Amino acid sequence: MARRRLQGLRVLLTGASSGIGFCMAKQLTRAGAEVLVTARRKDRLDRLVLQTQNHPGKLTAIEGDLTSQAHRVRLAKWCEVHWHGLDVLVNNAGAGAIGPFEQADTDRLRKVMEIDFFAPAELTRICIPLLKLGTRPAILNIGSVLAHRAVPNKSEYCAAKFALRGWAESIRVELSPLGIEVLMVSPSTTRSEFFDALVDTRLDTQSRSLGSMSAERVAELALKALVRSKRDRVLSLGGNALVAMGRWFPNMTDRILAWTLKPRNNSK
Ligand SMILES: NC(=O)c1ccc[n+]([C@@H]2O[C@H](COP(=O)([O-])OP(=O)(O)OC[C@H]3O[C@@H](n4cnc5c(N)ncnc54)[C@H](OP(=O)(O)O)[C@@H]3O)[C@@H](O)[C@H]2O)c1
């Protein structure tokens, strides 16, 4: 299949106030795309507008909470009025949570599912009529390695990202006759503000991971997957190793993951 051109592409990108989304927005406008970005922090979006004003593409920012249906409708309305359609929807906004499932209250599961699953799914539903009018339309979901292999102490986040991946797999086939592609990229640990914005998580909680990628690099790989229409990509070597190990040696993977928990349990 021919490569998708970023120049002139009309993109709605969520979660652009920091990390992967912030970098992706800059890379898109540098390549000449027209981008509508959103997030809750207006000061960060203003900074993005400033940093992209000399790029060949064009960036518009609308701040708001993506877990609100009114905000999601506002974004789609903007695309309808200004673009009369949409070429690419990037579902990037998200948040994690860390800690044992038993010790969290019921709110944490709901909050994580709201932003990581219901928000992208419902925004997509509203955008489908606009994507039908787009040029070689696509939905790019930012998943996670944890959408392929779950790990302990991140049960809510794993559940939400597994849900996102299952939903994407289903609508991929539904939307294919309409010419709308459904793509997914799954990063491993990425240096961003993700671990500063954990939902209902103790402040001293740390995530354990071997290595990390820059948000800039993840954004680059995500856009490469969009250009080349890659349906479901795990972006790191370590991530691919974890997924393969979990698939072929599930019990051994469980034992290794349980072992990584031990020092934390001992220090109680
Ligand atoms: N960092 C990692 O290790 C990692 C690994 C795998 C996958 N991912 C995925 O990558 C995506 C981007 O994360 P990141 O690493 O770039 O983290 P980040 O720097 O924390 O960025 C998250 C973005 O989502 C937005 N967001 C969060 N809640 C929102 C809400 N209720 N309404 C609107 N926007 C909201 C944030 O903006 P505001 O706070 O301004 O609203 C921010 O722009 C997420 O889907 C995440 O699950 C991250």
Short mmCIF file of C-alpha atoms in Angstrom, two decimals, residues 10-213:
data_model
loop_
_atom_site.label_atom_id
_atom_site.label_comp_id
_atom_site.label_asym_id
_atom_site.label_seq_id
_atom_site.Cartn_x
_atom_site.Cartn_y
_atom_site.Cartn_z
CA ARG A 10 -6.26 17.01 8.82
CA VAL A 11 -5.56 15.44 12.21
CA LEU A 12 -7.42 15.52 15.52
CA LEU A 13 -4.86 14.66 18.22
CA THR A 14 -5.72 14.17 21.90
CA GLY A 15 -3.35 14.53 24.87
CA ALA A 16 -1.07 17.10 23.22
CA SER A 17 -0.10 19.12 26.31
CA SER A 18 2.87 16.89 27.19
CA GLY A 19 4.88 13.80 26.34
CA ILE A 20 4.16 11.78 23.21
CA GLY A 21 1.23 13.95 22.08
CA PHE A 22 3.21 17.20 22.42
CA CYS A 23 6.04 15.75 20.30
CA MET A 24 3.64 14.26 17.76
CA ALA A 25 1.87 17.60 17.30
CA LYS A 26 5.18 19.32 16.56
CA GLN A 27 6.30 16.60 14.15
CA LEU A 28 2.95 16.76 12.33
CA THR A 29 2.98 20.54 11.85
CA ARG A 30 6.64 20.39 10.83
CA ALA A 31 5.57 17.95 8.11
CA GLY A 32 2.81 20.33 6.96
CA ALA A 33 -0.25 18.75 8.58
CA GLU A 34 -3.21 20.73 9.95
CA VAL A 35 -3.74 19.66 13.52
CA LEU A 36 -6.47 20.22 16.08
CA VAL A 37 -5.05 19.39 19.51
CA THR A 38 -6.68 19.05 22.88
CA ALA A 39 -5.86 18.50 26.57
CA ARG A 40 -6.90 20.09 29.87
CA ARG A 41 -3.84 22.30 30.53
CA LYS A 42 -4.31 25.50 28.53
CA ASP A 43 -0.87 26.95 29.37
CA ARG A 44 0.78 23.89 27.83
CA LEU A 45 -1.37 24.08 24.72
CA ASP A 46 -0.53 27.80 24.41
CA ARG A 47 3.15 26.87 24.55
CA LEU A 48 2.59 24.33 21.76
CA VAL A 49 0.82 26.95 19.63
CA LEU A 50 3.86 29.25 20.08
CA GLN A 51 6.38 26.53 19.30
CA THR A 52 4.62 25.53 16.07
CA GLN A 53 3.70 28.95 14.69
CA ASN A 54 6.56 28.99 12.16
CA HIS A 55 5.98 25.43 10.98
CA PRO A 56 4.51 24.85 7.52
CA GLY A 57 1.43 23.17 9.01
CA LYS A 58 -1.24 24.77 11.16
CA LEU A 59 -2.18 24.05 14.75
CA THR A 60 -5.36 24.91 16.63
CA ALA A 61 -5.85 24.11 20.30
CA ILE A 62 -9.08 23.61 22.22
CA GLU A 63 -8.65 22.83 25.91
CA GLY A 64 -11.02 20.55 27.77
CA ASP A 65 -11.55 17.29 29.59
CA LEU A 66 -11.87 14.39 27.22
CA THR A 67 -13.94 12.38 29.67
CA SER A 68 -16.75 14.87 29.03
CA GLN A 69 -19.07 14.04 26.13
CA ALA A 70 -19.75 17.78 25.65
CA HIS A 71 -16.03 18.38 25.03
CA ARG A 72 -15.79 15.45 22.62
CA VAL A 73 -18.78 16.81 20.67
CA ARG A 74 -17.16 20.27 20.61
CA LEU A 75 -14.02 18.83 19.00
CA ALA A 76 -15.96 16.99 16.31
CA LYS A 77 -18.08 20.06 15.64
CA TRP A 78 -14.92 22.11 15.08
CA CYS A 79 -13.68 19.57 12.50
CA GLU A 80 -17.06 19.62 10.77
CA VAL A 81 -17.24 23.43 10.58
CA HIS A 82 -13.60 24.11 9.67
CA TRP A 83 -12.57 21.01 7.72
CA HIS A 84 -15.87 19.46 6.55
CA GLY A 85 -14.32 16.09 7.40
CA LEU A 86 -11.36 14.46 9.13
CA ASP A 87 -8.43 12.42 7.80
CA VAL A 88 -6.86 11.09 11.00
CA LEU A 89 -7.98 10.77 14.62
CA VAL A 90 -5.12 10.09 17.04
CA ASN A 91 -6.37 8.72 20.36
CA ASN A 92 -3.33 9.49 22.50
CA ALA A 93 -4.58 11.02 25.79
CA GLY A 94 -4.25 8.63 28.68
CA ALA A 95 -3.25 8.11 32.29
CA GLY A 96 -1.96 5.24 34.39
CA ALA A 97 -2.27 4.03 37.97
CA ILE A 98 0.01 1.90 40.09
CA GLY A 99 -0.67 -0.22 43.16
CA PRO A 100 -2.31 -3.47 44.26
CA PHE A 101 -5.87 -3.87 43.00
CA GLU A 102 -7.20 -4.93 46.41
CA GLN A 103 -5.95 -1.77 48.11
CA ALA A 104 -7.41 0.71 45.62
CA ASP A 105 -10.92 2.03 45.96
CA THR A 106 -13.50 1.52 43.24
CA ASP A 107 -12.96 5.02 41.85
CA ARG A 108 -9.51 4.26 40.48
CA LEU A 109 -10.72 1.56 38.08
CA ARG A 110 -13.53 3.82 36.84
CA LYS A 111 -11.28 6.88 36.35
CA VAL A 112 -8.66 4.92 34.41
CA MET A 113 -11.29 3.24 32.22
CA GLU A 114 -12.90 6.65 31.60
CA ILE A 115 -9.79 8.30 30.12
CA ASP A 116 -8.02 5.26 28.61
CA PHE A 117 -11.02 3.46 27.16
CA PHE A 118 -14.42 5.22 27.16
CA ALA A 119 -13.04 8.60 26.05
CA PRO A 120 -11.22 7.33 22.92
CA ALA A 121 -14.04 4.92 22.06
CA GLU A 122 -16.75 7.61 22.34
CA LEU A 123 -14.67 10.24 20.55
CA THR A 124 -14.18 7.74 17.73
CA ARG A 125 -17.92 7.05 17.53
CA ILE A 126 -18.59 10.78 17.06
CA CYS A 127 -15.78 11.14 14.52
CA ILE A 128 -16.72 8.23 12.24
CA PRO A 129 -19.15 10.32 10.11
CA LEU A 130 -16.36 12.89 9.64
CA LEU A 131 -13.75 10.23 8.85
CA LYS A 132 -16.10 8.87 6.17
CA LEU A 133 -15.61 12.24 4.44
CA GLY A 134 -11.82 12.19 4.88
CA THR A 135 -9.01 11.33 2.50
CA ARG A 136 -7.59 7.86 3.21
CA PRO A 137 -8.96 8.11 6.74
CA ALA A 138 -7.41 6.41 9.76
CA ILE A 139 -7.76 6.09 13.51
CA LEU A 140 -4.41 5.75 15.29
CA ASN A 141 -4.68 4.48 18.85
CA ILE A 142 -1.79 4.83 21.27
CA GLY A 143 -1.91 1.59 23.20
CA SER A 144 0.80 0.09 25.40
CA VAL A 145 2.86 -3.05 25.66
CA LEU A 146 0.54 -3.68 28.62
CA ALA A 147 -2.31 -4.07 26.10
CA HIS A 148 -0.53 -7.25 25.01
CA ARG A 149 0.83 -8.65 28.27
CA ALA A 150 -0.43 -7.56 31.66
CA VAL A 151 1.82 -7.04 34.68
CA PRO A 152 1.01 -6.86 38.39
CA ASN A 153 0.21 -3.61 40.23
CA LYS A 154 -1.12 -1.98 37.05
CA SER A 155 -4.36 -3.94 36.79
CA GLU A 156 -6.62 -0.94 36.00
CA TYR A 157 -4.30 0.38 33.30
CA CYS A 158 -3.74 -3.08 31.76
CA ALA A 159 -7.51 -3.68 31.73
CA ALA A 160 -8.16 -0.35 30.00
CA LYS A 161 -5.46 -0.85 27.37
CA PHE A 162 -6.55 -4.47 26.74
CA ALA A 163 -10.09 -3.13 26.28
CA LEU A 164 -8.84 -0.50 23.85
CA ARG A 165 -6.99 -3.09 21.81
CA GLY A 166 -9.95 -5.50 21.71
CA TRP A 167 -12.30 -2.71 20.71
CA ALA A 168 -9.87 -1.55 18.01
CA GLU A 169 -9.60 -5.09 16.62
CA SER A 170 -13.38 -5.28 16.36
CA ILE A 171 -14.02 -1.90 14.72
CA ARG A 172 -11.05 -2.44 12.35
CA VAL A 173 -13.16 -5.01 10.51
CA GLU A 174 -16.39 -2.99 10.84
CA LEU A 175 -14.81 0.15 9.38
CA SER A 176 -12.75 -1.52 6.68
CA PRO A 177 -15.61 -1.44 4.07
CA LEU A 178 -15.83 2.32 4.72
CA GLY A 179 -12.14 2.69 3.89
CA ILE A 180 -11.28 3.77 7.46
CA GLU A 181 -8.10 2.14 8.75
CA VAL A 182 -7.72 1.33 12.45
CA LEU A 183 -4.09 1.32 13.58
CA MET A 184 -2.47 0.84 16.96
CA VAL A 185 1.01 1.44 18.30
CA SER A 186 2.13 0.18 21.68
CA PRO A 187 5.02 1.93 23.42
CA SER A 188 6.96 0.61 26.42
CA THR A 189 8.06 2.91 29.22
CA THR A 190 8.41 6.40 27.77
CA ARG A 191 10.01 9.47 29.37
CA SER A 192 7.05 11.84 29.70
CA GLU A 193 4.83 13.24 32.47
CA PHE A 194 2.91 9.97 32.61
CA PHE A 195 4.39 8.93 35.98
CA ASP A 196 3.71 12.38 37.50
CA ALA A 197 0.02 12.17 36.64
CA LEU A 198 -0.90 8.73 37.97
CA VAL A 199 -4.54 8.32 39.03
CA ASP A 200 -5.16 7.80 42.78
CA THR A 201 -1.61 6.51 43.31
CA ARG A 202 0.60 7.03 46.37
CA LEU A 203 3.17 9.76 45.70
CA ASP A 204 6.12 7.56 46.64
CA THR A 205 5.11 4.82 44.17
CA GLN A 206 7.62 4.00 41.49
CA SER A 207 7.27 1.99 38.31
CA ARG A 208 9.84 -0.70 37.64
CA SER A 209 10.99 -1.04 34.11
CA LEU A 210 14.15 -1.83 32.21
CA GLY A 211 15.01 1.13 30.02
CA SER A 212 12.82 3.78 28.47
CA MET A 213 12.37 5.66 25.21
#
